[in-house]
Coordinates of C-alpha atoms and ligand atoms in Angstrom, one line a residue:
M1 CA 0.0 0.0 0.0
D2 CA 1.3 3.4 -0.9
K3 CA 2.5 5.8 1.7
L4 CA 3.7 9.4 1.6
L5 CA 7.1 10.3 3.1
I6 CA 7.4 14.0 4.0
R7 CA 10.5 15.8 5.3
G8 CA 9.1 18.9 6.8
G9 CA 10.5 22.4 7.1
A10 CA 10.5 23.8 3.5
S11 CA 8.4 26.9 2.7
L12 CA 6.2 26.3 -0.3
K13 CA 7.0 28.7 -3.1
G14 CA 5.8 29.0 -6.6
E15 CA 2.9 28.7 -8.9
L16 CA 0.3 26.0 -9.5
Q17 CA -2.7 25.3 -11.7
V18 CA -5.8 24.2 -9.8
S19 CA -7.6 21.1 -11.1
G20 CA -11.2 20.7 -11.9
A21 CA -13.5 20.1 -8.9
K22 CA -14.1 16.5 -7.8
N23 CA -17.5 17.5 -6.3
A24 CA -18.6 19.1 -9.5
A25 CA -17.2 16.4 -11.9
L26 CA -19.0 13.5 -10.1
P27 CA -22.6 14.9 -10.4
L28 CA -21.8 16.2 -13.9
M29 CA -20.7 12.7 -15.0
C30 CA -24.0 11.3 -13.7
A31 CA -25.9 13.8 -15.8
C32 CA -24.9 11.8 -18.9
L33 CA -27.5 9.3 -17.9
L34 CA -30.2 11.8 -18.7
T35 CA -29.5 11.9 -22.4
P36 CA -28.9 9.4 -25.2
Q37 CA -26.4 11.9 -26.7
T38 CA -22.8 12.5 -25.9
L39 CA -21.9 14.7 -22.9
R40 CA -18.4 16.2 -23.2
L41 CA -16.8 17.3 -20.0
A42 CA -13.6 19.3 -20.0
N43 CA -11.3 20.0 -17.0
V44 CA -12.2 16.6 -15.4
P45 CA -9.6 15.8 -12.7
E46 CA -7.7 12.5 -12.7
L47 CA -8.9 11.0 -9.5
R48 CA -9.8 7.6 -8.1
D49 CA -13.4 8.8 -7.4
V50 CA -13.7 9.7 -11.1
A51 CA -12.3 6.3 -12.1
T52 CA -14.7 4.6 -9.7
L53 CA -17.7 6.5 -11.2
L54 CA -16.6 5.7 -14.7
A55 CA -16.5 2.0 -13.8
L56 CA -20.0 2.3 -12.3
L57 CA -21.4 4.1 -15.4
G58 CA -19.6 1.6 -17.7
R59 CA -21.5 -1.2 -16.0
M60 CA -24.8 0.6 -16.9
G61 CA -23.8 0.6 -20.5
V62 CA -22.3 4.1 -20.7
T63 CA -19.5 4.3 -23.2
S64 CA -16.7 6.7 -22.5
S65 CA -13.5 8.0 -23.9
R66 CA -10.9 10.2 -22.3
R67 CA -8.2 12.5 -23.8
G68 CA -6.3 14.2 -21.0
H69 CA -8.8 16.0 -18.9
T70 CA -11.6 15.8 -21.5
L71 CA -14.1 13.1 -21.0
D72 CA -16.8 12.0 -23.4
L73 CA -19.7 10.1 -22.0
C74 CA -22.6 8.5 -23.9
A75 CA -25.5 6.7 -22.4
A76 CA -27.2 5.9 -25.8
T77 CA -28.9 3.1 -23.9
V78 CA -28.9 2.3 -20.2
T79 CA -28.5 -1.5 -20.2
E80 CA -28.8 -2.1 -16.5
P81 CA -29.9 0.5 -14.0
L82 CA -27.9 -1.0 -11.2
A83 CA -25.3 0.4 -8.8
P84 CA -23.7 -2.6 -7.0
Y85 CA -22.5 -2.5 -3.4
E86 CA -18.8 -3.1 -4.2
L87 CA -18.6 0.2 -6.1
V88 CA -21.0 2.2 -4.0
R89 CA -19.3 1.3 -0.7
T90 CA -16.0 2.9 -1.9
M91 CA -17.7 6.2 -2.9
R92 CA -20.8 7.6 -1.4
A93 CA -21.3 10.0 -4.3
S94 CA -22.5 6.9 -6.3
I95 CA -25.9 7.7 -4.9
L96 CA -26.0 10.5 -7.6
V97 CA -26.9 7.9 -10.3
L98 CA -30.3 7.3 -8.5
G99 CA -32.1 10.4 -9.7
P100 CA -31.0 10.3 -13.3
L101 CA -31.6 6.6 -13.7
L102 CA -35.1 6.9 -12.3
A103 CA -35.9 9.8 -14.5
R104 CA -34.6 8.2 -17.7
R105 CA -35.4 4.5 -17.1
G106 CA -38.2 4.6 -14.6
E107 CA -36.3 2.2 -12.4
A108 CA -33.1 1.9 -10.4
R109 CA -31.4 -0.4 -8.0
V110 CA -28.7 1.4 -6.0
S111 CA -26.8 0.0 -3.1
L112 CA -27.4 1.9 0.2
P113 CA -24.1 3.8 0.8
G114 CA -24.0 2.5 4.4
G115 CA -21.8 3.7 7.2
C116 CA -18.9 6.1 6.5
A117 CA -15.9 7.0 8.5
I118 CA -17.1 10.6 9.0
G119 CA -20.6 10.0 10.3
S120 CA -23.7 8.1 9.5
R121 CA -24.6 10.2 6.4
P122 CA -28.1 8.9 5.6
V123 CA -29.8 9.4 2.2
D124 CA -33.3 9.8 3.6
Q125 CA -33.7 13.2 2.0
H126 CA -32.9 11.9 -1.5
L127 CA -35.5 9.1 -1.1
K128 CA -38.2 11.4 0.5
G129 CA -37.9 13.8 -2.5
L130 CA -38.1 11.1 -5.1
Q131 CA -41.1 9.6 -3.3
A132 CA -42.8 13.0 -3.4
M133 CA -42.2 13.0 -7.2
G134 CA -44.1 9.7 -7.5
A135 CA -41.4 7.1 -7.1
E136 CA -42.1 3.9 -5.2
I137 CA -39.1 3.1 -3.1
A138 CA -38.3 0.0 -1.1
V139 CA -35.1 -1.2 0.6
E140 CA -34.4 -4.8 -0.3
E141 CA -31.2 -6.7 0.8
G142 CA -29.2 -3.5 1.3
Y143 CA -30.4 -2.0 -2.0
I144 CA -32.6 1.0 -2.7
V145 CA -35.1 -0.3 -5.2
A146 CA -36.9 2.6 -6.9
R147 CA -39.6 2.5 -9.5
A148 CA -41.6 5.2 -11.4
A149 CA -43.4 3.2 -14.0
R150 CA -45.4 6.2 -15.3
G151 CA -42.5 8.6 -14.9
L152 CA -41.8 11.2 -12.3
R153 CA -43.9 14.2 -11.7
G154 CA -43.0 17.7 -10.5
A155 CA -43.5 18.4 -6.8
R156 CA -42.8 20.9 -4.1
L157 CA -39.9 19.5 -2.0
V158 CA -39.0 21.0 1.3
M159 CA -35.6 19.5 2.5
D160 CA -35.4 18.8 6.2
V161 CA -31.6 19.1 6.1
V162 CA -29.4 21.0 3.7
T163 CA -27.8 18.3 1.5
V164 CA -25.5 18.8 -1.4
T165 CA -25.8 15.5 -3.3
G166 CA -29.5 15.4 -2.2
T167 CA -30.2 18.7 -4.0
E168 CA -28.2 17.5 -7.0
N169 CA -30.0 14.2 -7.2
L170 CA -33.5 15.7 -7.1
M171 CA -32.5 18.5 -9.5
M172 CA -31.4 16.0 -12.1
A173 CA -34.5 13.8 -11.6
A174 CA -36.8 16.8 -11.9
C175 CA -35.3 17.7 -15.3
L176 CA -37.2 14.9 -17.0
A177 CA -40.3 14.9 -14.7
R178 CA -43.7 16.1 -15.8
G179 CA -44.4 19.6 -14.6
T180 CA -42.5 21.8 -12.2
T181 CA -40.4 20.8 -9.2
V182 CA -39.5 23.3 -6.5
I183 CA -36.7 22.4 -4.1
E184 CA -36.9 24.5 -0.9
N185 CA -34.0 24.7 1.6
A186 CA -31.8 23.5 -1.2
A187 CA -28.0 23.4 -0.7
R188 CA -26.3 26.5 -2.2
E189 CA -22.8 25.1 -3.0
P190 CA -21.2 26.4 -6.2
E191 CA -21.0 22.9 -7.6
I192 CA -24.8 22.8 -7.7
A193 CA -24.8 25.9 -9.9
D194 CA -22.2 24.4 -12.1
L195 CA -24.4 21.3 -12.6
A196 CA -27.4 23.5 -13.4
R197 CA -25.4 25.4 -16.0
C198 CA -24.6 22.1 -17.7
L199 CA -28.2 20.8 -17.4
N200 CA -29.5 24.0 -18.9
A201 CA -27.0 23.7 -21.8
M202 CA -28.5 20.2 -22.3
G203 CA -31.9 21.7 -22.7
A204 CA -33.2 21.6 -19.1
R205 CA -35.0 24.5 -17.4
V206 CA -33.4 24.9 -14.0
G207 CA -33.6 28.2 -12.1
G208 CA -32.3 29.4 -8.8
A209 CA -29.4 26.9 -8.5
G210 CA -26.9 28.3 -6.0
T211 CA -29.8 29.7 -4.0
A212 CA -32.0 28.0 -1.3
V213 CA -34.9 27.6 -3.8
V214 CA -34.3 25.7 -7.0
S215 CA -37.1 25.4 -9.5
V216 CA -37.0 22.9 -12.4
E217 CA -39.5 22.8 -15.2
G218 CA -39.5 19.3 -16.6
V219 CA -38.8 18.7 -20.3
E220 CA -39.3 15.6 -22.5
V221 CA -35.8 15.0 -23.6
L222 CA -32.3 16.4 -23.0
S223 CA -29.5 16.6 -25.5
G224 CA -25.7 16.3 -25.3
T225 CA -23.5 19.3 -24.7
A226 CA -19.9 20.3 -23.9
H227 CA -19.2 21.7 -20.4
Q228 CA -16.1 22.8 -18.5
V229 CA -15.9 21.6 -14.9
M230 CA -15.4 24.4 -12.4
P231 CA -12.1 24.7 -10.5
D232 CA -11.8 22.7 -7.2
R233 CA -12.3 25.1 -4.4
I234 CA -11.3 22.6 -1.8
E235 CA -8.0 21.7 -3.6
T236 CA -7.4 25.5 -3.9
G237 CA -8.1 26.0 -0.2
T238 CA -5.8 23.1 0.7
F239 CA -2.8 24.5 -1.2
L240 CA -3.4 27.9 0.3
V241 CA -3.4 26.5 3.8
A242 CA -0.3 24.5 3.0
A243 CA 1.5 27.6 1.9
A244 CA 0.3 29.6 4.9
A245 CA 1.4 26.8 7.3
T246 CA 4.9 26.7 5.8
R247 CA 5.2 30.5 5.6
G248 CA 5.4 30.4 1.9
T249 CA 4.3 32.4 -1.2
L250 CA 1.9 30.9 -3.7
R251 CA 0.2 31.8 -6.9
L252 CA -2.7 29.6 -7.9
T253 CA -4.1 29.9 -11.5
G254 CA -7.4 28.5 -12.8
A255 CA -8.8 29.3 -9.3
D256 CA -12.1 30.8 -8.3
A257 CA -11.8 33.1 -5.3
G258 CA -15.5 33.9 -5.4
S259 CA -16.3 30.3 -4.2
L260 CA -13.9 30.5 -1.3
E261 CA -14.7 33.7 0.5
A262 CA -15.1 32.1 4.0
V263 CA -11.8 30.3 3.6
I264 CA -9.9 33.4 2.4
D265 CA -11.3 35.5 5.2
K266 CA -9.9 32.9 7.7
L267 CA -6.5 32.9 6.0
R268 CA -6.4 36.7 6.2
E269 CA -7.4 36.5 9.9
S270 CA -4.4 34.1 10.4
G271 CA -2.1 36.7 9.1
A272 CA -1.7 35.7 5.4
E273 CA -1.8 38.3 2.7
V274 CA -4.2 37.2 0.1
A275 CA -4.8 38.9 -3.2
T276 CA -7.3 37.8 -5.8
A277 CA -7.9 38.5 -9.4
P278 CA -10.2 36.7 -12.0
G279 CA -8.9 33.1 -12.2
E280 CA -6.1 33.8 -9.8
I281 CA -5.2 33.8 -6.0
R282 CA -1.9 34.8 -4.5
L283 CA -1.0 34.2 -0.9
A284 CA 2.1 35.2 1.1
M285 CA 2.7 34.4 4.8
N286 CA 5.7 36.1 6.3
A287 CA 5.3 35.2 10.0
R288 CA 4.0 32.5 12.3
P289 CA 0.3 32.1 11.6
R290 CA -2.2 33.3 14.3
S291 CA -4.8 30.9 15.5
V292 CA -8.3 31.2 14.0
S293 CA -11.6 29.9 15.3
L294 CA -14.2 28.6 13.0
R295 CA -17.5 26.9 12.7
T296 CA -18.4 24.7 9.7
A297 CA -21.8 25.0 8.0
P298 CA -23.4 24.7 4.6
Y299 CA -22.2 27.1 1.9
P300 CA -21.6 30.1 1.9
A301 CA -20.4 29.5 5.5
F302 CA -17.0 27.8 6.2
P303 CA -16.9 24.4 4.4
T304 CA -16.6 21.2 6.4
D305 CA -14.2 19.9 3.7
M306 CA -11.6 22.6 4.9
Q307 CA -12.0 22.0 8.6
A308 CA -9.1 19.4 9.0
Q309 CA -6.7 21.6 7.0
F310 CA -7.3 24.6 9.3
M311 CA -6.8 22.3 12.3
A312 CA -3.3 21.7 11.0
L313 CA -2.7 25.4 10.6
D314 CA -4.0 26.1 14.2
A315 CA -1.8 23.3 15.5
I316 CA 1.3 25.4 14.7
A317 CA -0.2 28.8 15.1
E318 CA 0.2 31.4 17.8
G319 CA -2.7 31.2 20.3
T320 CA -5.7 29.0 20.7
G321 CA -8.3 28.2 18.0
V322 CA -11.7 26.7 18.6
I323 CA -13.1 24.6 15.8
T324 CA -16.7 23.6 15.7
E325 CA -18.0 21.0 13.2
T326 CA -21.7 21.2 12.6
V327 CA -22.1 19.3 9.3
F328 CA -20.8 15.8 10.1
E329 CA -20.5 14.1 13.5
N330 CA -17.3 12.3 14.1
R331 CA -15.1 14.4 11.7
F332 CA -12.2 14.9 14.0
M333 CA -10.2 11.6 13.5
H334 CA -7.3 13.7 12.1
A335 CA -7.0 15.4 15.5
L336 CA -5.8 12.1 17.1
E337 CA -3.2 11.6 14.4
M338 CA -2.1 15.2 14.7
R339 CA -1.5 14.6 18.4
R340 CA 1.0 12.0 17.4
L341 CA 2.9 14.9 15.8
G342 CA 2.8 16.8 19.0
A343 CA -0.3 18.9 18.4
Q344 CA -2.2 20.0 21.5
I345 CA -5.9 19.4 20.7
E346 CA -8.7 18.7 23.1
I347 CA -12.0 17.4 21.8
S348 CA -15.4 17.8 23.4
G349 CA -18.4 16.7 21.4
N350 CA -18.3 18.6 18.1
T351 CA -15.7 21.2 19.3
A352 CA -11.9 21.0 19.1
V353 CA -9.7 23.4 21.1
V354 CA -6.3 23.7 19.4
R355 CA -3.5 25.2 21.3
G356 CA -0.7 26.1 18.9
V357 CA 2.8 24.8 19.5
P358 CA 5.9 26.3 18.0
A359 CA 6.6 23.2 15.9
L360 CA 5.3 19.8 15.2
Q361 CA 7.6 16.8 15.2
G362 CA 7.4 14.2 12.4
A363 CA 6.0 10.7 13.1
A364 CA 4.2 7.9 11.5
V365 CA 0.5 8.6 11.1
M366 CA -2.5 7.2 9.3
A367 CA -4.9 8.9 7.0
T368 CA -8.6 8.2 7.9
D369 CA -10.5 10.0 5.2
L370 CA -10.0 12.3 2.3
R371 CA -9.6 15.7 3.9
A372 CA -8.1 14.3 7.1
S373 CA -5.3 13.0 4.8
A374 CA -4.8 16.5 3.4
S375 CA -4.5 17.9 6.9
L376 CA -1.8 15.4 7.8
V377 CA 0.2 16.3 4.7
I378 CA 0.0 20.0 5.8
A379 CA 1.0 19.1 9.3
G380 CA 3.9 17.0 7.9
L381 CA 5.1 19.8 5.6
A382 CA 5.0 22.4 8.4
G383 CA 6.6 20.1 11.0
R384 CA 10.2 19.1 11.7
G385 CA 11.7 15.8 10.6
E386 CA 10.0 12.9 8.8
T387 CA 6.3 12.2 8.6
L388 CA 5.2 8.9 7.1
I389 CA 1.5 8.9 6.1
D390 CA -0.2 5.5 5.7
R391 CA -3.4 4.7 3.8
I392 CA -3.1 7.6 1.3
Y393 CA -5.5 5.9 -1.0
H394 CA -8.0 8.3 0.6
L395 CA -5.9 11.2 -0.7
D396 CA -5.9 9.7 -4.2
R397 CA -9.7 9.8 -4.2
G398 CA -9.8 13.6 -4.3
Y399 CA -6.4 15.2 -5.0
E400 CA -4.8 15.0 -8.4
R401 CA -1.1 14.1 -8.1
I402 CA -0.8 16.0 -4.8
E403 CA 2.8 15.0 -4.2
E404 CA 3.9 16.1 -7.7
K405 CA 2.2 19.5 -7.2
L406 CA 3.7 20.0 -3.8
S407 CA 7.2 18.9 -5.0
R408 CA 7.0 21.6 -7.7
L409 CA 6.5 24.1 -4.9
G410 CA 9.7 22.9 -3.1
A411 CA 8.2 20.4 -0.7
D412 CA 10.3 17.3 0.2
I413 CA 7.6 14.7 -0.4
R414 CA 7.5 11.4 -2.1
R415 CA 5.4 8.3 -2.5
V416 CA 6.8 5.1 -1.2
T417 CA 5.4 1.6 -1.7
Ligands
UD1_1 C1 -21.1 16.6 -0.2 C2 -19.7 16.6 -0.6 C3 -18.8 16.4 0.5 C4 -19.0 17.5 1.6 C5 -20.5 17.5 1.9 C6 -20.8 18.7 2.9 C7 -19.9 15.7 -2.9 C8 -19.7 14.6 -3.8 N1 -19.6 15.5 -1.6 O1 -21.4 15.4 0.4 O2 -17.4 16.5 0.0 O3 -18.3 17.2 2.7 O4 -21.3 17.7 0.8 O5 -20.4 19.9 2.3 O6 -20.4 16.8 -3.3 N2 -28.0 14.2 5.4 C9 -29.1 13.6 5.9 N3 -30.0 13.1 5.1 C10 -29.7 13.0 3.7 C11 -28.5 13.6 3.2 C12 -27.7 14.2 4.1 O7 -29.4 13.7 7.1 O8 -30.5 12.4 3.0 C13 -27.0 14.9 6.4 C14 -25.6 14.3 6.4 O9 -25.6 13.2 7.3 C15 -24.8 15.4 6.9 C16 -25.5 16.6 6.2 O10 -26.8 16.2 5.9 O11 -24.8 15.6 8.3 C17 -24.8 17.2 4.9 O12 -24.6 16.1 4.1 P1 -24.6 16.2 2.5 O13 -24.6 17.7 2.1 O14 -25.6 15.4 1.9 O15 -23.2 15.7 2.1 P2 -22.9 14.9 0.7 O16 -23.8 15.5 -0.3 O17 -22.8 13.5 0.9

């Protein structure tokens, strides 16, 4: 199993191109199921989650071809509307095939995602919405079995919790439903607006995506289109924090500062100079970072997917930061690993109190989930001595060639097998 070996201490310096967003690419790929024509996606990141979803779509009869970061997907016919357990269990986002399959084929069989390291993460809101649109849903032998023999119909859906993939799933299903669907208390993440742009280019009528009320007027058929995946705001944020934690200077191109305001505010509060221009973010950190306190919540508040990285920053900052996680229970596993590096972190319920120490000391640690892995990389880069991170397959799910990108910025990091 691959590991990452990091020799800490170098300041990150230089320029990087941000990749396309994982969390935009995955729902966009599922949108191919809504049309028999070809969907061309550009700026698709090379990630394990993308490969997993390609395998899943392939099993359903979707043909694909890839040239660099451009991916052509064609669901001319959907041979088998089935998402099997062995693929779904490795990637919860597989649930995003449910809405499109049901809308296009009138039936779907998708494995329940089951437990997940960062909390129970149910899909009840996805199912409740589809039921309100006329689907019959049963759970049989661990599978969601959904049917809508006479097609889906528009409905008013009020979400009990703000869910990103839930909003995306229902939005895609509604595109081919009869009549108008209104999703209230929708998630407002920028990836939802990106999906809506693509759906509308395919002929859908989606309004309000990116706000709390999304309305979708159903149409008979959708066509193919070409769409560019938005930049990855979490990858962007991760590199910015890595540069701040190592007192570096960084210029990121292909980045979208507009989708990262809460994160950029916190970086400035920690003492970083951040300048933004269209498609570009620059950061310079000239002194030891100051601790920041934060509370995660749905967009536009501070993203849960950046919580772990800021814990690494607080671990070496001056002062004490209080981090409150409100989106997922049990998303502090990285804190235990960071303690092995000498971080002083106390956890009580969903709050972590991080007392900054002058320096972390390298050690062997274990990655527990995607963003936790990124936080350990940052801690290792900012620390002294060698850090060996095990189970980095988590990292490969969501970061495109992270060690190559960091090496280019002067980090001493390499993959060992
Ligand atoms: C998406 C992101 C993930 C991010 C998360 C929160 C993708 C592919 N993944 O995950 O990176 O961390 O948003 O920003 O975009 N919930 C329910 N019932 C449901 C659905 C969700 O109770 O039916 C709860 C979850 O347990 C969680 C909260 O709602 O506590 C938010 O989850 P959700 O927004 O659905 O996360 P994902 O869409 O899975």
